[in-house]
mmCIF file of C-alpha atoms in Angstrom:
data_model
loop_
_atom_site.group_PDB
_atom_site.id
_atom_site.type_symbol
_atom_site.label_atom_id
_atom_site.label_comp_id
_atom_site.label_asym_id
_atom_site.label_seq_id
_atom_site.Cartn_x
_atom_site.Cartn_y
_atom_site.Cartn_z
ATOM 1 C CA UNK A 1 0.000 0.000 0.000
ATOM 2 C CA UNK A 2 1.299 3.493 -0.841
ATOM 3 C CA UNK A 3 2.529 5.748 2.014
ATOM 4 C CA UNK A 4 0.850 9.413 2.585
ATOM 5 C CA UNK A 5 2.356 11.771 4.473
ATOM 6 C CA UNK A 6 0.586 15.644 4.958
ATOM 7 C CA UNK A 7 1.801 18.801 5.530
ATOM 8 C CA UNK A 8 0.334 22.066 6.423
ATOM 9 C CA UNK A 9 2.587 24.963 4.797
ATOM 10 C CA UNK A 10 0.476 27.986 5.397
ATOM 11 C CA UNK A 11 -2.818 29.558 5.074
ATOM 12 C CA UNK A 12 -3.803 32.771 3.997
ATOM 13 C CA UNK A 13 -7.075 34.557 3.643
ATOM 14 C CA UNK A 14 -9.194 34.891 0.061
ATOM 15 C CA UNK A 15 -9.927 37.848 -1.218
ATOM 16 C CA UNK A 16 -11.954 37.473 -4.214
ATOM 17 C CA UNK A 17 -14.332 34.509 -2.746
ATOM 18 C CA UNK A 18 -17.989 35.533 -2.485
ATOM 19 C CA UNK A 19 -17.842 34.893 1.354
ATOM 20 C CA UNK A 20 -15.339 34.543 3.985
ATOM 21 C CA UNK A 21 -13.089 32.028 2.638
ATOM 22 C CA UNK A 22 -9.779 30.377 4.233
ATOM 23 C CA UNK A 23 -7.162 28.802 1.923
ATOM 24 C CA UNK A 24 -4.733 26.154 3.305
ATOM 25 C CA UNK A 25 -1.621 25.371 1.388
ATOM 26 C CA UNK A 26 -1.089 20.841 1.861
ATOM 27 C CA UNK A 27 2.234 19.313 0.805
ATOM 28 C CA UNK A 28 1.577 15.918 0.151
ATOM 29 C CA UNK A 29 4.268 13.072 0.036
ATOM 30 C CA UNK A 30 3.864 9.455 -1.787
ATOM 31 C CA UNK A 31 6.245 6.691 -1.178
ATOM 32 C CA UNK A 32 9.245 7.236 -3.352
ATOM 33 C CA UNK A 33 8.536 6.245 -6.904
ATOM 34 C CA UNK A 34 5.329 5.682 -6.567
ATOM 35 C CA UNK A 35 2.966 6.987 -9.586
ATOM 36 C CA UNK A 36 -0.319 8.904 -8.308
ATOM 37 C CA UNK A 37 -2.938 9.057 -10.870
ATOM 38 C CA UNK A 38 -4.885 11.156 -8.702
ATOM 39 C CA UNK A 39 -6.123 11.644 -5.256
ATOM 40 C CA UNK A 40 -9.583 12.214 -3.501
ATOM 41 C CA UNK A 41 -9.275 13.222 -0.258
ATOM 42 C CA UNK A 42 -11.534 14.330 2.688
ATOM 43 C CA UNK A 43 -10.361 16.267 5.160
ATOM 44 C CA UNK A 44 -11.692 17.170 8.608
ATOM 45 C CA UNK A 45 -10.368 20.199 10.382
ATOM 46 C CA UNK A 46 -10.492 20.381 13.961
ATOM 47 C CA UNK A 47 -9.755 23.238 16.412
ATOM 48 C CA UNK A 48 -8.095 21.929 19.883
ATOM 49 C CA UNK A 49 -8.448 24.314 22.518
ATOM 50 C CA UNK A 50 -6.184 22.604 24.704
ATOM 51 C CA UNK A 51 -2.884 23.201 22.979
ATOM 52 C CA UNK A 52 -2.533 27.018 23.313
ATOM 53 C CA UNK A 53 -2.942 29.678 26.679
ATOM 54 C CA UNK A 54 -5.529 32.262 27.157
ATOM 55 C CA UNK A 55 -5.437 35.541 28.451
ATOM 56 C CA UNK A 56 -8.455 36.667 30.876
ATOM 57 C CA UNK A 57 -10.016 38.677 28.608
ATOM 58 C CA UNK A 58 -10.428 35.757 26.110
ATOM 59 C CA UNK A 59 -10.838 33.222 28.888
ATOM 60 C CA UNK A 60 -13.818 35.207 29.847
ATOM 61 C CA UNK A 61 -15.262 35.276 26.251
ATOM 62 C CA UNK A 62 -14.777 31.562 26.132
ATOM 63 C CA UNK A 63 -17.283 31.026 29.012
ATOM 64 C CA UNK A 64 -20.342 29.812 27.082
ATOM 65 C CA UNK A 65 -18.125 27.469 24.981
ATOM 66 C CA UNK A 66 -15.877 25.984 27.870
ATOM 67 C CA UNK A 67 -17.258 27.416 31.649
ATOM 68 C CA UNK A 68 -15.329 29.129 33.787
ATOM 69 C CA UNK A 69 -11.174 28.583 33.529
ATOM 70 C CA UNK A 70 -11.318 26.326 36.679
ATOM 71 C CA UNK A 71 -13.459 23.813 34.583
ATOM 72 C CA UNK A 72 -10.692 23.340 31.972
ATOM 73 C CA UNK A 73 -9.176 20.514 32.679
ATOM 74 C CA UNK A 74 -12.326 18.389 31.821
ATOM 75 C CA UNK A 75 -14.423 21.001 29.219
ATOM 76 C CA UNK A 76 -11.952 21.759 26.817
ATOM 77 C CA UNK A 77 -12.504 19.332 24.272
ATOM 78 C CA UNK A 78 -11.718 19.626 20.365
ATOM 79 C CA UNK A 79 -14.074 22.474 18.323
ATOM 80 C CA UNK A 80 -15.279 20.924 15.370
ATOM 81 C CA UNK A 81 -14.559 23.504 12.278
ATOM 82 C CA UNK A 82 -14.725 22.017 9.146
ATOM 83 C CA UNK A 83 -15.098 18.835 6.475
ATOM 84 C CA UNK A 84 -13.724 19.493 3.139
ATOM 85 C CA UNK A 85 -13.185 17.581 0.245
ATOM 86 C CA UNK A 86 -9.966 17.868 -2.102
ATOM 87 C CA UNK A 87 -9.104 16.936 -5.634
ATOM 88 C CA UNK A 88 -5.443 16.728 -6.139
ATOM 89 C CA UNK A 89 -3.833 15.735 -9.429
ATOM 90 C CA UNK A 90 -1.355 13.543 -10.330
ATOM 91 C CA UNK A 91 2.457 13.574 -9.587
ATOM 92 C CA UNK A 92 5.358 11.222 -8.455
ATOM 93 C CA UNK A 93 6.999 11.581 -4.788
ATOM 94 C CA UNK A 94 5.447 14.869 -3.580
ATOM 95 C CA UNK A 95 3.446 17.991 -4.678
ATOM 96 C CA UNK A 96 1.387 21.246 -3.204
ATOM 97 C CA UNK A 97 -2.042 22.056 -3.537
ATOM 98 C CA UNK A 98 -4.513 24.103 -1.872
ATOM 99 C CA UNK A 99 -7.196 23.369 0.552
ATOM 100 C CA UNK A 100 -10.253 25.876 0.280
ATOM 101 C CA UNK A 101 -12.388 26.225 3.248
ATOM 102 C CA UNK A 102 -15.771 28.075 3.364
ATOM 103 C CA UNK A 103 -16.104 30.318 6.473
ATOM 104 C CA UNK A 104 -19.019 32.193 8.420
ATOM 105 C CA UNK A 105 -19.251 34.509 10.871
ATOM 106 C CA UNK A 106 -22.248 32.887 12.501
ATOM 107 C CA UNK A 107 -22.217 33.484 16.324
ATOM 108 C CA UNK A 108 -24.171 30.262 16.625
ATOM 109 C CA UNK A 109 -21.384 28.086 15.286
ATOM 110 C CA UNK A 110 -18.960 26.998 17.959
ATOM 111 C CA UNK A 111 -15.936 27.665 16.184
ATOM 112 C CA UNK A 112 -16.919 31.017 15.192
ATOM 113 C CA UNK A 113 -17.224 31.852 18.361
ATOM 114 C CA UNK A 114 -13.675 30.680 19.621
ATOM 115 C CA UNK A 115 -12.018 32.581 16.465
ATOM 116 C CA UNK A 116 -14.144 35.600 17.860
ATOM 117 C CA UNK A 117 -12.834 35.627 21.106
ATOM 118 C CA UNK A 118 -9.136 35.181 20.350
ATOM 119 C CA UNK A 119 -7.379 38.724 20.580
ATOM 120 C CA UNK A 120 -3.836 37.663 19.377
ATOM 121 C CA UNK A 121 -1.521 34.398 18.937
ATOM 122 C CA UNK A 122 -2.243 31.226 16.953
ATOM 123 C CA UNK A 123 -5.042 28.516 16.875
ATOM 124 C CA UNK A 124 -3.832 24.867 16.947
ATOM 125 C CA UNK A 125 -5.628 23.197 14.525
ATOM 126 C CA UNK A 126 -5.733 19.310 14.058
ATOM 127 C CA UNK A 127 -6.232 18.131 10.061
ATOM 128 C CA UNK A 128 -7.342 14.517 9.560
ATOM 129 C CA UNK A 129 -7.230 13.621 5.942
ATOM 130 C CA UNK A 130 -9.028 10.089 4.242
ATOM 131 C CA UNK A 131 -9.799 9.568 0.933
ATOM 132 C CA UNK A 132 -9.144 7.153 -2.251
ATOM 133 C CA UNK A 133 -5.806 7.344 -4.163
ATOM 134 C CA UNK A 134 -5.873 5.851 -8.138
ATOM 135 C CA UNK A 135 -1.960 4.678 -8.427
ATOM 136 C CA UNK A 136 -0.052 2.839 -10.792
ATOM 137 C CA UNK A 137 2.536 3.050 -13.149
ATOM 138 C CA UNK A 138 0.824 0.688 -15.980
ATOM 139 C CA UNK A 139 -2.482 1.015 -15.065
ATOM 140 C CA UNK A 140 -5.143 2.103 -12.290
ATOM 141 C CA UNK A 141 -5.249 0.970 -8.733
ATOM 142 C CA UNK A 142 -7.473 2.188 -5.859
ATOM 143 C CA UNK A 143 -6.338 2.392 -3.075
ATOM 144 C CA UNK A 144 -7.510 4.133 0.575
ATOM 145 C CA UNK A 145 -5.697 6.571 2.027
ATOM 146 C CA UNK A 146 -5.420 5.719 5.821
ATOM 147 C CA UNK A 147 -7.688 7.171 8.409
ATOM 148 C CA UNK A 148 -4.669 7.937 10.433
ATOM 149 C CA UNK A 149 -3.286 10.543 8.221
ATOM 150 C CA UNK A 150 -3.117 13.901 9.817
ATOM 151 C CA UNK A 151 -1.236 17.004 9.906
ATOM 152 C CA UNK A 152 -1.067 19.619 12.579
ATOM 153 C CA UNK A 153 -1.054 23.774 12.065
ATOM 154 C CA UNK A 154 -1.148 26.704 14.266
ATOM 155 C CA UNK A 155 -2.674 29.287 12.022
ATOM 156 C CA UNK A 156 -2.224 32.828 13.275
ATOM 157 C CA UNK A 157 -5.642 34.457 14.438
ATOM 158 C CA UNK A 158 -4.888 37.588 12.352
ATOM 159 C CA UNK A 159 -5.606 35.230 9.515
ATOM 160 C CA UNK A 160 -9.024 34.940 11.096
ATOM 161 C CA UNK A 161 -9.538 38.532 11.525
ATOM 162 C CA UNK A 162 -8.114 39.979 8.083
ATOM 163 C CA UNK A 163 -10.740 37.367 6.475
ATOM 164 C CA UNK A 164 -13.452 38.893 8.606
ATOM 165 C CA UNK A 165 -12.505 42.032 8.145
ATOM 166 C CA UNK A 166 -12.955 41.857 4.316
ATOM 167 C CA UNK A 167 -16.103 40.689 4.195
ATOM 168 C CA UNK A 168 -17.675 42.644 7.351
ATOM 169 C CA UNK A 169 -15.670 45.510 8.245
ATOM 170 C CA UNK A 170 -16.139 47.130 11.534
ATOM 171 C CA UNK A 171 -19.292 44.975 12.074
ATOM 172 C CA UNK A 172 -20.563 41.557 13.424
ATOM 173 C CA UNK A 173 -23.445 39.056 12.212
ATOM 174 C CA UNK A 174 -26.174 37.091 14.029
ATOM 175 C CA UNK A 175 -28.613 34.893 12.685
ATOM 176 C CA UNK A 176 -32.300 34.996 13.899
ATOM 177 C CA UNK A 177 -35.188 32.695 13.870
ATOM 178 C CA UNK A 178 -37.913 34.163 11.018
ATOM 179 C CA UNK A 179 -40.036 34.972 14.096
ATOM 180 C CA UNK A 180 -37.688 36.596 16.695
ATOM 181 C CA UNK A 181 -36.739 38.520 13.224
ATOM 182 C CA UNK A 182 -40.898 39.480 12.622
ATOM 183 C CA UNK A 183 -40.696 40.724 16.111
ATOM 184 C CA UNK A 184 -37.346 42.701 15.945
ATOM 185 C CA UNK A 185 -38.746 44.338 13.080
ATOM 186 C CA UNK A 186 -41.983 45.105 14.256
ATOM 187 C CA UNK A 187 -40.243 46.850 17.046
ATOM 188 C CA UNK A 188 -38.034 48.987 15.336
ATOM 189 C CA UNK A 189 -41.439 50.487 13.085
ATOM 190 C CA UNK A 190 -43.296 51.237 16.501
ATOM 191 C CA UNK A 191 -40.210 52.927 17.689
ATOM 192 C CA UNK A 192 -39.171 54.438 14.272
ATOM 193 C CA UNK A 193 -35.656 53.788 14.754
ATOM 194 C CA UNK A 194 -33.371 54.500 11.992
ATOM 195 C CA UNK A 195 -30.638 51.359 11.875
ATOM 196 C CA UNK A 196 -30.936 48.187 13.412
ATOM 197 C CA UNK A 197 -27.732 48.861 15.253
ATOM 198 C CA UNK A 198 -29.953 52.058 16.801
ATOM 199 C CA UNK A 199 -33.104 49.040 17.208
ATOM 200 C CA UNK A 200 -30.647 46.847 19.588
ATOM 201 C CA UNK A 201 -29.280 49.675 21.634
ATOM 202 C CA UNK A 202 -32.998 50.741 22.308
ATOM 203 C CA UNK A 203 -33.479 47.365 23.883
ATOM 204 C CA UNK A 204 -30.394 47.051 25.460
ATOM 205 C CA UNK A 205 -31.195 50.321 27.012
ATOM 206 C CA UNK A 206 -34.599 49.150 28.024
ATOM 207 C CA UNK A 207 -32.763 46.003 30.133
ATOM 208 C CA UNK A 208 -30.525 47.924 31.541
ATOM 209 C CA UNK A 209 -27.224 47.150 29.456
ATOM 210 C CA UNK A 210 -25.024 49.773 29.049
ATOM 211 C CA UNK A 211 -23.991 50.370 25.271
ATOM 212 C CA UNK A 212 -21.304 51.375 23.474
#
């Protein structure tokens, strides 16, 4: 069976995708002399929390995710951030190719929310790869690549942020429920407020938060 070995080189953030958009760059290593026809590959992604410090101001953003910091040593379990799939083309002994990963800013998805409350640093990152390779130096053979495959990365949060950044500057994004939106709405046209940014103050004001 052919040997697979991954590497994570670097990442960087897209600028002309349609939505926030992270590219990874994989170098991928055959056994020597082998001939790959092609390869399929699926790769999971996974965030793990555990490999990197915190200061307090993220530790206390990281509450809902984790509980409080004296809870750690039991709650902080791998973030789940993505499944991707990969086409890579053929070559002999090793070769590069990017990994493209489709981002959101959702608040309700837990790894948004631990990119979110990262001010500086890096964010270990686990990548397990699987997949079918078609080998061969005559002919085809398939072949699986082994579910032990992986590759670690510490990709630098600013990565995170520039992608934000580029595709909501200055600003944030929540997703509702069609009625909790109705009602939002409904409340901004009896109060005639201008923005919704003014609509959320108002109620923010009305519980007693103080705004920025």
């Amino acid at each position: 069976m052919t040997g697979f070995a991954f590497a994570c080189t670097g990442v960087r953030a897209d600028p002309y995708a349609a939505g926030p958009t992270l590219v990874f760059r994989l170098r991928i290593t055959a056994s020597p002399g082998t001939r790959i026809h092609a390869l399929a590959l699926r790769c999971q992604i996974r965030i793990e929390p555990a490999r990197r410090g915190y200061g307090d101001a993220e530790a206390e953003a990281l509450t809902d995710l984790f509980g409080e910091r004296s809870r750690w040593g039991s709650s902080l379990h791998p973030v789940q951030f993505a499944q991707v799939p990969v086409m890579v083309q053929g070559f002999t002994g090793e070769t590069e190719t990017d990994l493209v990963v489709p981002c959101t800013y959702d608040m309700d998805i837990a790894s948004s929310r631990y990119f979110h409350a990262l001010e500086e640093g890096e964010v270990p990152l686990l990548m397990l790869f699987s997949g079918t390779a078609f080998t061969g130096a005559g002919g085809f053979q398939v072949e699986p690549v082994p579910w032990d495959r992986e590759a670690t990365f510490r990709m630098p949060v600013k990565t995170w942020q520039e992608m934000v950044e580029q595709h909501f500057p200055g600003s944030g994004w929540i997703r509702l429920p069609r009625d909790a939106m109705d009602a939002l709405l409904a409340h901004r046209s009896r109060q005639a407020l201008p923005s919704w940014q003014a609509t959320v103050e108002h109620l923010l004001h009305a519980a007693g938060e103080s705004t920025p």
